[in-house]
Structure formats: structure tokens, C-alpha cells
Short mmCIF file of C-alpha atoms in Angstrom, two decimals:
data_model
loop_
_atom_site.label_atom_id
_atom_site.label_comp_id
_atom_site.label_asym_id
_atom_site.label_seq_id
_atom_site.Cartn_x
_atom_site.Cartn_y
_atom_site.Cartn_z
CA UNK A 1 0.00 0.00 0.00
CA UNK A 2 2.86 2.35 0.86
CA UNK A 3 4.40 1.82 -2.61
CA UNK A 4 1.07 2.60 -4.28
CA UNK A 5 0.95 5.84 -2.27
CA UNK A 6 4.37 6.88 -3.61
CA UNK A 7 3.48 5.90 -7.17
CA UNK A 8 0.36 8.07 -7.08
CA UNK A 9 2.40 11.05 -5.87
CA UNK A 10 5.01 10.49 -8.59
CA UNK A 11 2.35 10.17 -11.31
CA UNK A 12 0.64 13.40 -10.22
CA UNK A 13 4.01 15.21 -10.12
CA UNK A 14 5.05 14.03 -13.59
CA UNK A 15 1.77 15.14 -15.17
CA UNK A 16 2.12 18.60 -13.57
CA UNK A 17 5.62 19.19 -14.98
CA UNK A 18 6.28 21.24 -18.11
CA UNK A 19 8.38 19.84 -20.95
CA UNK A 20 11.57 21.51 -22.11
CA UNK A 21 12.11 22.68 -25.69
CA UNK A 22 14.34 21.08 -28.28
CA UNK A 23 15.42 22.98 -31.39
CA UNK A 24 12.79 21.31 -33.59
CA UNK A 25 10.14 22.09 -30.95
CA UNK A 26 11.01 25.79 -31.13
CA UNK A 27 10.52 25.82 -34.91
CA UNK A 28 7.15 24.08 -34.59
CA UNK A 29 6.05 26.26 -31.68
CA UNK A 30 6.90 29.63 -33.21
CA UNK A 31 6.50 28.75 -36.91
CA UNK A 32 9.56 30.58 -38.27
CA UNK A 33 8.74 31.86 -41.76
CA UNK A 34 11.10 31.68 -44.74
CA UNK A 35 13.10 34.69 -45.91
CA UNK A 36 11.18 37.00 -48.24
CA UNK A 37 14.12 38.95 -49.67
CA UNK A 38 16.21 37.28 -52.36
CA UNK A 39 20.00 37.06 -52.14
CA UNK A 40 22.24 36.54 -55.16
CA UNK A 41 25.22 34.83 -53.48
CA UNK A 42 23.50 31.78 -51.95
CA UNK A 43 25.71 28.75 -51.35
CA UNK A 44 25.71 25.40 -49.55
CA UNK A 45 28.07 26.83 -46.93
CA UNK A 46 28.77 30.20 -45.32
CA UNK A 47 32.05 32.00 -45.99
CA UNK A 48 34.52 32.89 -43.28
CA UNK A 49 34.97 36.61 -42.65
CA UNK A 50 38.61 36.12 -43.66
CA UNK A 51 37.55 34.74 -47.06
CA UNK A 52 35.26 37.71 -47.66
CA UNK A 53 37.92 40.26 -46.67
CA UNK A 54 41.41 39.04 -47.52
CA UNK A 55 43.18 41.66 -45.42
CA UNK A 56 46.18 40.78 -43.25
CA UNK A 57 45.85 43.78 -40.95
CA UNK A 58 42.16 43.08 -40.34
CA UNK A 59 42.98 39.45 -39.54
CA UNK A 60 45.66 40.55 -37.08
CA UNK A 61 43.24 42.95 -35.36
CA UNK A 62 40.56 40.25 -35.05
CA UNK A 63 43.04 37.78 -33.55
CA UNK A 64 44.21 40.39 -31.04
CA UNK A 65 40.62 41.25 -30.15
CA UNK A 66 39.62 37.62 -29.59
CA UNK A 67 42.64 37.11 -27.35
CA UNK A 68 42.82 40.40 -25.46
CA UNK A 69 39.40 42.08 -25.31
CA UNK A 70 38.44 42.65 -21.67
CA UNK A 71 34.86 41.44 -22.11
CA UNK A 72 36.16 38.03 -23.25
CA UNK A 73 37.50 37.46 -19.74
CA UNK A 74 34.23 38.67 -18.19
CA UNK A 75 32.21 36.16 -20.22
CA UNK A 76 34.75 33.44 -19.46
CA UNK A 77 34.37 34.15 -15.71
CA UNK A 78 30.61 33.66 -16.04
CA UNK A 79 31.25 30.24 -17.58
CA UNK A 80 33.49 29.31 -14.64
CA UNK A 81 30.78 30.45 -12.21
CA UNK A 82 28.20 28.32 -14.03
CA UNK A 83 30.53 25.30 -13.85
CA UNK A 84 30.85 25.71 -10.07
CA UNK A 85 27.07 26.02 -9.71
CA UNK A 86 26.65 22.67 -11.48
CA UNK A 87 29.13 21.07 -9.07
CA UNK A 88 27.26 22.51 -6.08
CA UNK A 89 23.97 21.20 -7.46
CA UNK A 90 25.56 17.76 -7.93
CA UNK A 91 26.78 17.74 -4.33
CA UNK A 92 23.19 18.10 -3.08
CA UNK A 93 22.39 14.72 -4.64
CA UNK A 94 25.14 13.02 -2.65
CA UNK A 95 24.99 11.73 0.96
CA UNK A 96 26.22 14.11 3.64
CA UNK A 97 28.87 12.48 5.88
CA UNK A 98 30.23 14.11 9.06
CA UNK A 99 32.56 12.91 11.78
CA UNK A 100 33.71 14.23 15.14
CA UNK A 101 36.15 13.30 17.87
CA UNK A 102 35.86 14.44 21.51
CA UNK A 103 37.92 13.88 24.64
CA UNK A 104 36.67 13.81 28.22
CA UNK A 105 38.38 13.18 31.53
CA UNK A 106 36.47 12.24 34.66
CA UNK A 107 38.77 9.94 36.52
CA UNK A 108 39.32 8.01 33.29
CA UNK A 109 40.41 9.30 29.91
CA UNK A 110 37.76 8.68 27.23
CA UNK A 111 37.95 9.52 23.52
CA UNK A 112 34.55 9.56 21.79
CA UNK A 113 34.29 9.17 18.00
CA UNK A 114 31.13 9.53 15.93
CA UNK A 115 30.46 9.08 12.24
CA UNK A 116 27.14 10.40 10.92
CA UNK A 117 25.62 10.18 7.44
CA UNK A 118 22.39 11.61 6.04
CA UNK A 119 20.84 11.39 2.60
CA UNK A 120 17.67 12.92 1.24
CA UNK A 121 16.35 10.60 -1.45
CA UNK A 122 15.58 12.68 -4.55
CA UNK A 123 12.42 10.73 -5.42
CA UNK A 124 10.68 13.60 -7.23
CA UNK A 125 13.88 14.81 -8.87
CA UNK A 126 14.03 18.25 -7.24
CA UNK A 127 17.81 18.30 -7.02
CA UNK A 128 18.18 16.67 -10.43
CA UNK A 129 15.97 19.42 -11.89
CA UNK A 130 18.03 22.09 -10.14
CA UNK A 131 21.17 20.60 -11.65
CA UNK A 132 19.62 20.58 -15.14
CA UNK A 133 18.69 24.23 -14.67
CA UNK A 134 22.31 25.07 -13.85
CA UNK A 135 23.48 23.07 -16.88
CA UNK A 136 21.21 25.26 -19.03
CA UNK A 137 22.72 28.34 -17.35
CA UNK A 138 26.16 26.99 -18.28
CA UNK A 139 25.00 26.65 -21.90
CA UNK A 140 23.72 30.23 -21.76
CA UNK A 141 27.11 31.47 -20.58
CA UNK A 142 28.92 29.59 -23.37
CA UNK A 143 26.55 30.77 -26.10
CA UNK A 144 26.72 34.36 -24.84
CA UNK A 145 30.50 34.19 -25.16
CA UNK A 146 30.23 32.80 -28.70
CA UNK A 147 27.81 35.53 -29.75
CA UNK A 148 29.98 38.20 -28.16
CA UNK A 149 32.97 36.92 -30.15
CA UNK A 150 30.97 37.07 -33.40
CA UNK A 151 29.83 40.58 -32.47
CA UNK A 152 33.42 41.54 -31.64
CA UNK A 153 34.64 40.31 -35.04
CA UNK A 154 31.89 42.39 -36.65
CA UNK A 155 32.67 45.49 -34.57
CA UNK A 156 36.41 45.27 -35.28
CA UNK A 157 35.79 44.75 -39.01
CA UNK A 158 33.34 47.65 -39.20
CA UNK A 159 35.64 49.99 -37.26
CA UNK A 160 38.62 48.93 -39.39
CA UNK A 161 36.91 49.66 -42.70
CA UNK A 162 35.52 52.89 -41.29
CA UNK A 163 39.12 53.82 -40.47
CA UNK A 164 40.21 53.04 -44.03
CA UNK A 165 37.25 54.99 -45.39
CA UNK A 166 38.22 58.05 -43.36
CA UNK A 167 41.88 57.60 -44.27
CA UNK A 168 41.09 57.52 -47.98
CA UNK A 169 38.77 60.53 -47.76
CA UNK A 170 41.44 62.51 -45.90
CA UNK A 171 43.82 61.92 -48.82
CA UNK A 172 41.17 62.97 -51.37
CA UNK A 173 40.18 66.03 -49.34
CA UNK A 174 43.80 67.16 -49.12
CA UNK A 175 44.00 66.89 -52.92
CA UNK A 176 40.84 68.99 -53.28
CA UNK A 177 42.25 71.62 -50.89
CA UNK A 178 45.48 71.73 -52.89
CA UNK A 179 43.49 72.30 -56.09
CA UNK A 180 41.29 74.95 -54.45
CA UNK A 181 44.38 76.87 -53.34
CA UNK A 182 45.56 76.87 -56.95
CA UNK A 183 42.10 77.92 -58.19
CA UNK A 184 41.94 80.77 -55.66
CA UNK A 185 45.47 81.87 -56.61
CA UNK A 186 44.61 82.01 -60.31
CA UNK A 187 41.23 83.68 -59.72
CA UNK A 188 42.83 86.27 -57.47
CA UNK A 189 45.03 87.31 -60.39
CA UNK A 190 42.03 87.27 -62.74
CA UNK A 191 39.96 89.37 -60.32
CA UNK A 192 42.74 91.95 -59.87
CA UNK A 193 43.00 92.21 -63.66
CA UNK A 194 39.24 92.64 -64.02
CA UNK A 195 38.54 89.35 -65.80
CA UNK A 196 36.06 87.99 -63.22
CA UNK A 197 33.62 89.38 -60.68
CA UNK A 198 34.45 89.42 -56.98
CA UNK A 199 31.54 87.04 -56.27
CA UNK A 200 33.17 84.33 -58.43
CA UNK A 201 36.45 84.76 -56.59
CA UNK A 202 34.72 84.75 -53.18
CA UNK A 203 32.68 81.64 -54.03
CA UNK A 204 35.82 79.56 -54.51
CA UNK A 205 37.33 80.90 -51.29
CA UNK A 206 34.19 79.67 -49.50
CA UNK A 207 34.62 76.25 -51.14
CA UNK A 208 38.21 76.18 -49.89
CA UNK A 209 37.10 77.08 -46.37
CA UNK A 210 34.41 74.36 -46.38
CA UNK A 211 36.91 71.79 -47.58
CA UNK A 212 39.37 72.68 -44.80
CA UNK A 213 36.57 72.32 -42.24
CA UNK A 214 35.69 68.95 -43.75
CA UNK A 215 39.33 67.86 -43.45
CA UNK A 216 39.40 68.84 -39.78
CA UNK A 217 36.25 66.79 -39.12
CA UNK A 218 37.66 63.78 -40.97
CA UNK A 219 40.92 63.92 -39.04
CA UNK A 220 39.07 64.11 -35.71
CA UNK A 221 36.88 61.15 -36.69
CA UNK A 222 39.98 59.26 -37.82
CA UNK A 223 41.69 59.67 -34.44
CA UNK A 224 38.48 58.71 -32.60
CA UNK A 225 38.09 55.57 -34.72
CA UNK A 226 41.71 54.54 -34.07
CA UNK A 227 41.10 54.83 -30.33
CA UNK A 228 37.86 52.86 -30.65
CA UNK A 229 39.75 50.04 -32.36
CA UNK A 230 42.47 50.11 -29.71
CA UNK A 231 39.80 49.62 -27.05
CA UNK A 232 38.30 46.68 -28.96
CA UNK A 233 41.68 44.92 -29.19
CA UNK A 234 42.73 46.13 -25.71
CA UNK A 235 46.02 47.55 -26.99
CA UNK A 236 46.47 51.30 -26.45
CA UNK A 237 49.81 51.38 -28.29
CA UNK A 238 48.80 49.65 -31.53
CA UNK A 239 49.95 51.53 -34.65
CA UNK A 240 47.80 51.24 -37.76
CA UNK A 241 48.96 50.92 -41.34
CA UNK A 242 48.61 54.35 -42.95
CA UNK A 243 49.16 53.23 -46.55
CA UNK A 244 46.57 54.24 -49.14
CA UNK A 245 43.73 51.70 -49.20
CA UNK A 246 41.94 50.50 -52.33
CA UNK A 247 38.39 49.28 -51.75
CA UNK A 248 36.84 46.35 -53.57
CA UNK A 249 33.36 44.81 -53.68
CA UNK A 250 33.06 42.01 -51.09
CA UNK A 251 31.48 38.69 -52.07
CA UNK A 252 29.82 36.95 -49.15
CA UNK A 253 28.44 33.48 -49.92
CA UNK A 254 25.99 32.19 -47.31
CA UNK A 255 23.65 29.25 -46.83
CA UNK A 256 20.10 30.61 -46.62
CA UNK A 257 18.24 27.43 -47.60
CA UNK A 258 16.29 27.33 -44.33
CA UNK A 259 15.44 30.43 -42.31
CA UNK A 260 14.73 28.26 -39.25
CA UNK A 261 18.15 26.61 -39.47
CA UNK A 262 19.96 29.94 -39.89
CA UNK A 263 18.12 31.63 -37.02
CA UNK A 264 18.24 28.66 -34.62
CA UNK A 265 22.00 28.33 -35.20
CA UNK A 266 22.59 31.86 -33.89
CA UNK A 267 24.34 31.58 -30.50
CA UNK A 268 22.14 34.26 -28.93
CA UNK A 269 18.98 32.39 -29.98
CA UNK A 270 20.39 29.14 -28.57
CA UNK A 271 21.08 31.03 -25.33
CA UNK A 272 17.44 32.15 -25.23
CA UNK A 273 16.25 28.55 -25.74
CA UNK A 274 18.46 27.46 -22.84
CA UNK A 275 17.08 30.35 -20.78
CA UNK A 276 13.53 29.08 -21.37
CA UNK A 277 14.52 25.51 -20.51
CA UNK A 278 16.28 26.69 -17.35
CA UNK A 279 13.08 28.47 -16.29
CA UNK A 280 11.08 25.29 -16.97
CA UNK A 281 13.45 23.19 -14.85
CA UNK A 282 13.20 25.71 -12.00
CA UNK A 283 9.40 25.64 -12.25
CA UNK A 284 9.31 21.84 -12.11
CA UNK A 285 11.74 21.88 -9.19
CA UNK A 286 9.51 24.28 -7.24
CA UNK A 287 6.53 21.97 -7.84
CA UNK A 288 8.50 19.11 -6.30
CA UNK A 289 8.45 21.01 -2.99
CA UNK A 290 4.74 20.18 -2.70
CA UNK A 291 5.43 16.46 -2.37
CA UNK A 292 6.89 14.36 0.47
CA UNK A 293 10.62 13.96 0.90
CA UNK A 294 12.32 10.91 2.36
CA UNK A 295 15.51 11.17 4.38
CA UNK A 296 17.81 8.44 5.63
CA UNK A 297 20.31 8.99 8.42
CA UNK A 298 22.75 6.75 10.24
CA UNK A 299 25.33 7.17 12.98
CA UNK A 300 28.15 5.04 14.31
CA UNK A 301 29.97 5.80 17.57
CA UNK A 302 32.80 4.34 19.64
CA UNK A 303 34.34 5.37 22.94
CA UNK A 304 38.02 4.45 22.96
CA UNK A 305 39.73 3.56 26.26
CA UNK A 306 36.29 2.42 27.36
CA UNK A 307 34.87 -1.10 27.45
CA UNK A 308 31.74 0.03 25.56
CA UNK A 309 30.97 -1.59 22.21
CA UNK A 310 30.26 0.24 18.96
CA UNK A 311 26.94 2.08 19.04
CA UNK A 312 24.98 2.58 15.85
CA UNK A 313 21.62 3.95 14.77
CA UNK A 314 19.73 4.01 11.45
CA UNK A 315 16.72 6.30 10.98
CA UNK A 316 14.39 7.21 8.15
CA UNK A 317 11.86 10.03 7.96
CA UNK A 318 9.05 11.15 5.68
CA UNK A 319 8.42 14.91 5.54
CA UNK A 320 5.46 16.64 3.90
CA UNK A 321 5.00 20.43 4.07
CA UNK A 322 1.60 21.29 5.56
CA UNK A 323 1.60 24.82 6.95
CA UNK A 324 4.23 26.37 4.66
CA UNK A 325 2.45 25.59 1.40
CA UNK A 326 1.52 29.24 0.79
CA UNK A 327 5.20 30.06 0.33
CA UNK A 328 5.61 27.07 -1.99
CA UNK A 329 2.60 28.09 -4.11
CA UNK A 330 3.87 31.65 -4.40
CA UNK A 331 7.29 30.37 -5.44
CA UNK A 332 5.61 28.22 -8.10
CA UNK A 333 3.69 31.27 -9.30
CA UNK A 334 6.91 33.30 -9.54
CA UNK A 335 8.55 30.54 -11.58
CA UNK A 336 5.46 30.32 -13.81
CA UNK A 337 5.80 34.00 -14.65
CA UNK A 338 9.56 33.61 -15.09
CA UNK A 339 8.90 30.84 -17.61
CA UNK A 340 6.33 33.04 -19.37
CA UNK A 341 8.83 35.90 -19.53
CA UNK A 342 11.49 33.58 -20.99
CA UNK A 343 8.97 32.27 -23.54
CA UNK A 344 8.06 35.70 -24.88
CA UNK A 345 11.68 36.85 -24.72
CA UNK A 346 12.55 33.95 -27.02
CA UNK A 347 9.65 34.83 -29.31
CA UNK A 348 10.85 38.43 -29.52
CA UNK A 349 14.44 37.30 -30.15
CA UNK A 350 13.30 35.05 -33.03
CA UNK A 351 11.29 37.85 -34.64
CA UNK A 352 14.16 40.29 -34.15
CA UNK A 353 16.66 37.85 -35.70
CA UNK A 354 14.42 37.32 -38.73
CA UNK A 355 13.98 41.07 -39.25
CA UNK A 356 17.73 41.68 -38.83
CA UNK A 357 18.58 39.14 -41.53
CA UNK A 358 15.85 40.44 -43.87
CA UNK A 359 17.06 44.03 -43.38
CA UNK A 360 20.69 43.02 -43.90
CA UNK A 361 19.92 41.14 -47.13
CA UNK A 362 17.91 44.06 -48.51
CA UNK A 363 20.52 46.61 -47.45
CA UNK A 364 23.38 44.65 -49.01
CA UNK A 365 21.62 44.07 -52.33
CA UNK A 366 20.54 47.72 -52.47
CA UNK A 367 24.02 49.04 -51.64
CA UNK A 368 25.64 46.72 -54.20
CA UNK A 369 23.40 48.21 -56.91
CA UNK A 370 24.21 51.74 -55.77
CA UNK A 371 27.92 50.92 -55.75
CA UNK A 372 27.81 49.52 -59.27
CA UNK A 373 26.05 52.67 -60.50
CA UNK A 374 28.68 54.80 -58.76
CA UNK A 375 31.53 52.79 -60.34
CA UNK A 376 29.97 53.12 -63.83
CA UNK A 377 29.53 56.89 -63.45
CA UNK A 378 33.08 57.28 -62.16
CA UNK A 379 34.49 55.35 -65.12
CA UNK A 380 32.60 57.58 -67.53
CA UNK A 381 33.82 60.69 -65.72
CA UNK A 382 37.42 59.44 -65.84
CA UNK A 383 37.19 59.32 -69.64
CA UNK A 384 35.79 62.86 -69.78
CA UNK A 385 38.47 64.09 -67.38
CA UNK A 386 41.19 62.56 -69.54
CA UNK A 387 39.92 64.46 -72.61
CA UNK A 388 39.67 67.66 -70.55
CA UNK A 389 43.27 67.24 -69.40
CA UNK A 390 44.46 66.93 -73.00
CA UNK A 391 42.44 70.03 -73.96
CA UNK A 392 44.03 71.94 -71.07
CA UNK A 393 47.50 70.93 -72.21
CA UNK A 394 46.66 72.21 -75.71
CA UNK A 395 45.36 75.49 -74.30
CA UNK A 396 41.76 74.82 -75.36
CA UNK A 397 40.52 74.78 -71.75
CA UNK A 398 41.80 77.12 -69.02
CA UNK A 399 43.41 75.80 -65.83
CA UNK A 400 40.55 76.88 -63.55
CA UNK A 401 37.99 74.86 -65.50
CA UNK A 402 40.28 71.82 -65.50
CA UNK A 403 41.02 72.10 -61.76
CA UNK A 404 37.30 72.45 -61.00
CA UNK A 405 36.61 69.35 -63.08
CA UNK A 406 39.43 67.57 -61.25
CA UNK A 407 37.87 68.48 -57.90
CA UNK A 408 34.48 67.26 -59.10
CA UNK A 409 36.11 63.95 -59.97
CA UNK A 410 37.74 63.79 -56.53
CA UNK A 411 34.31 64.40 -54.99
CA UNK A 412 32.94 61.52 -57.04
CA UNK A 413 35.79 59.37 -55.70
CA UNK A 414 34.75 60.31 -52.16
CA UNK A 415 31.14 59.42 -52.96
CA UNK A 416 32.36 56.17 -54.46
CA UNK A 417 34.23 55.43 -51.22
CA UNK A 418 30.97 56.02 -49.36
CA UNK A 419 29.23 53.47 -51.60
CA UNK A 420 32.03 50.96 -50.99
CA UNK A 421 31.88 51.52 -47.23
CA UNK A 422 28.08 51.18 -47.16
CA UNK A 423 28.34 47.88 -49.07
CA UNK A 424 31.07 46.59 -46.76
CA UNK A 425 29.06 47.68 -43.69
CA UNK A 426 25.98 45.87 -45.00
CA UNK A 427 28.09 42.74 -45.59
CA UNK A 428 29.40 42.83 -42.02
CA UNK A 429 25.88 43.45 -40.71
CA UNK A 430 24.63 40.38 -42.63
CA UNK A 431 27.53 38.32 -41.26
CA UNK A 432 26.56 39.27 -37.73
CA UNK A 433 22.80 38.87 -38.25
CA UNK A 434 23.15 35.22 -39.34
CA UNK A 435 25.32 34.46 -36.31
CA UNK A 436 28.62 34.61 -38.18
CA UNK A 437 30.71 31.57 -38.98
CA UNK A 438 31.69 29.52 -35.92
CA UNK A 439 34.82 28.32 -37.73
CA UNK A 440 36.14 31.88 -37.40
CA UNK A 441 36.29 31.22 -33.65
CA UNK A 442 37.70 27.69 -33.81
CA UNK A 443 40.63 28.69 -36.01
CA UNK A 444 42.04 31.27 -33.62
CA UNK A 445 40.89 30.38 -30.10
#
């Protein structure tokens, strides 16, 4: 009869417990839709960031960041904490053994020794559920570290190309300033000789002033971006390559066959799934408090230098909470709401991930089209500029007109750099939004 009593309790407990989510369960539960935006560079595998951007300095910066960034050590400490919490949870499933030795003197010297052991049988799996919850927390810590590393690679790459973009525009702006000085010099002579109006002369002086202000802004941004990169790699003395940089169109091949697979492979999404499962385990553990617990205890004692024999005792007890159930029910309610919060947090994360990827695909395809248009226009302008240069050399076009055309071409080069940078930024954003390529972490850590 006693065994039937326990079986009924266990059956009621099992039916009251919530089930945890596997990856396929998440897809079925939230019905992740397929990508709507088309992408031209689909492939059966996703490229490494180092295949997309074959740049030695960028690779060096990423390696330094993954090894030295301060936040890496913070996330790693959280993993170590989670490991210790699992060990503590495991210890609660083990018997508790204590021993003591005492000495007394009352005419005779007597040494008393006692060995005591106690063990709470985890019939309803409370401690096992607690341990599983901590294992999920450990998975959360690991996945958070992985996602931070992918984000760090993206941040370093974006800051690096922003630095090169500013560096290139500084060079072009200096060329434009040099040309404006020459234009102003020539027009000053023309104005003094009455060939042009003062307004024409003044207009070009204003252009020169604006360009010098633009150069000052670019140089300030350049220094700020260098310092930002130094923080990311945790190296305040790093010196960057100042050679002229030539941009190119990145080609990022990715596997987008299944939106569910792409999204559910993101480390941050996997962390949210583990967060939900951890909440479910805690909820089930709190429900186990409603049911009886069985404890076994035993003691063994011996008084040395005394004729007494060994003394031993074995006890068992059954405990059922009666008057403290209000606290248990409130704890269950708290864990119910915690589970609900984790559920909707996961739902929001899935929707956010889908929108991030859709936005990144659209942005990249749009910027690639804009870049191609910019390249075509620049090529046409280069041909016109070449003819204008020849005309200037033959005296058919004056120097001011040629220098103004040259500055217009330099401005087109700056705009072209902007198109390149926007395309590169969109590529990096897409890399991050799909959760990166985990091989980029395995190769260097």
C-alpha cells in the first residue's frame, strides 16, 4: 500500500511538470517563416569573414581582439561560475557524511568518536531538476560568449573599414584643398586684372574654407576611430597601417536554404532557448516542494579507552510540508511567470533575428546596386576628365575649368568610397545577423 501511495504522488508530479524545448520544438512552436528577400550569393556553406575580406591587418586585429578584449575574460568568468554552480547542485544529490572526535576526563580518559551520514532521497527529482537548470545556465554562458565573439569580429571589421574609409577621404580632401588653393590663386590674379567678378572669386574661397573644415572633421573622426579600435583589441599602443587603401566589392556566400536553421543556429537564440529551458526546470523543481521527501540517516559511535561496544543507529523520515504551502505556491507562481517571460523573450528574439537578416539582405543588395552605378559613373567621368586634361595641355581649356573638373572627380571618388563603405558595412551586418561563422572562432581560439 505504501508503494502505491508513492506511485500516485510520482504520477501526479510528472503530469504537472512542463516539458523543455528542443530545437525542432522551437521551430514548430513559433513557426519561423522563410526569408522573403532574395539574395544573389547563396551557397551550400557560409564563408569565413577572412575569405570575404582578404586583409592581413584586419585578420591581425581580429586575432588580437579575440585574445585580449576585456569582455572576453568577463564572459569566461561567467562560464566558470556556471561550472561551479553545477558542481554545487551535484553535491546536493550526494549523501552528507560528518565525523567528530571528543575527549573527556572524569577519573578516566575517554575519547569519543562519531560518524554520521544523512541522505535525502531525490524521489521527485528536485535536485536533479536544479542541476539541469544550472546546466542550461552553463550553456547560456557559453553561447553568450560565442555571440559576443561574433559581435566583436563584426565590430572590429566595421571599425577597421571605417578607419580606411576616413583615411582615404582625408587623402582625397587634401587633394581637393590643394586644387582649391591653386584655383583661388589664379582667380585672385584674374579678379585683380578685371577678368572675373568678386563674387566668383569669393565663391571659390568659400569652397576652400568648407573643404578645410571637412578635413578637420575627418581627421578628428579618424583619431576617434583609431582609439575605438584600440579599445576593442585592448592595446592602447597599436599603430595602424597608414598606406593608401583600395576598396573592392566584397562577395559573401551564405547558406540561406532554411530560415529556421539559420536563425536557430545563432548563438544568442540558442542562449534564449536554454534560458527558457532553465526556467522550466526551476518551475518543475519548485513543484517538487509540494510532495513528500524521504531522508535516511545513520550514525556510528565508539568510545576508545572504554569497554563500551560500537553504538549505531539508522533512521528514516518522511516529511510533507503542511503549513508552509503558501510560500511554496507563491514560489511556483513566480517561476510560472519567469517561464512566461522567458517564452516571450525567445519569441521576440526570433522575430528580431528574422527582421535583422531580412534588413541586412535588402541593405546589401541595395548598396551593391548603388555601388555599381557609382563605379559606372566614375568610369565615364574618368574618360571625360582625360579628354579635358588633353584640352588643357593644348590650351583649349583654361586651368581653372580643368582644376574644377578635377575636384568634381575627386568628390565623385569620395562618394564612391561612401558606396564601398556602405556595401562593406551591410556585408558585415549580414555576417553578424546570421550568427557569423563559428569556424572563425575555432581557427584562432
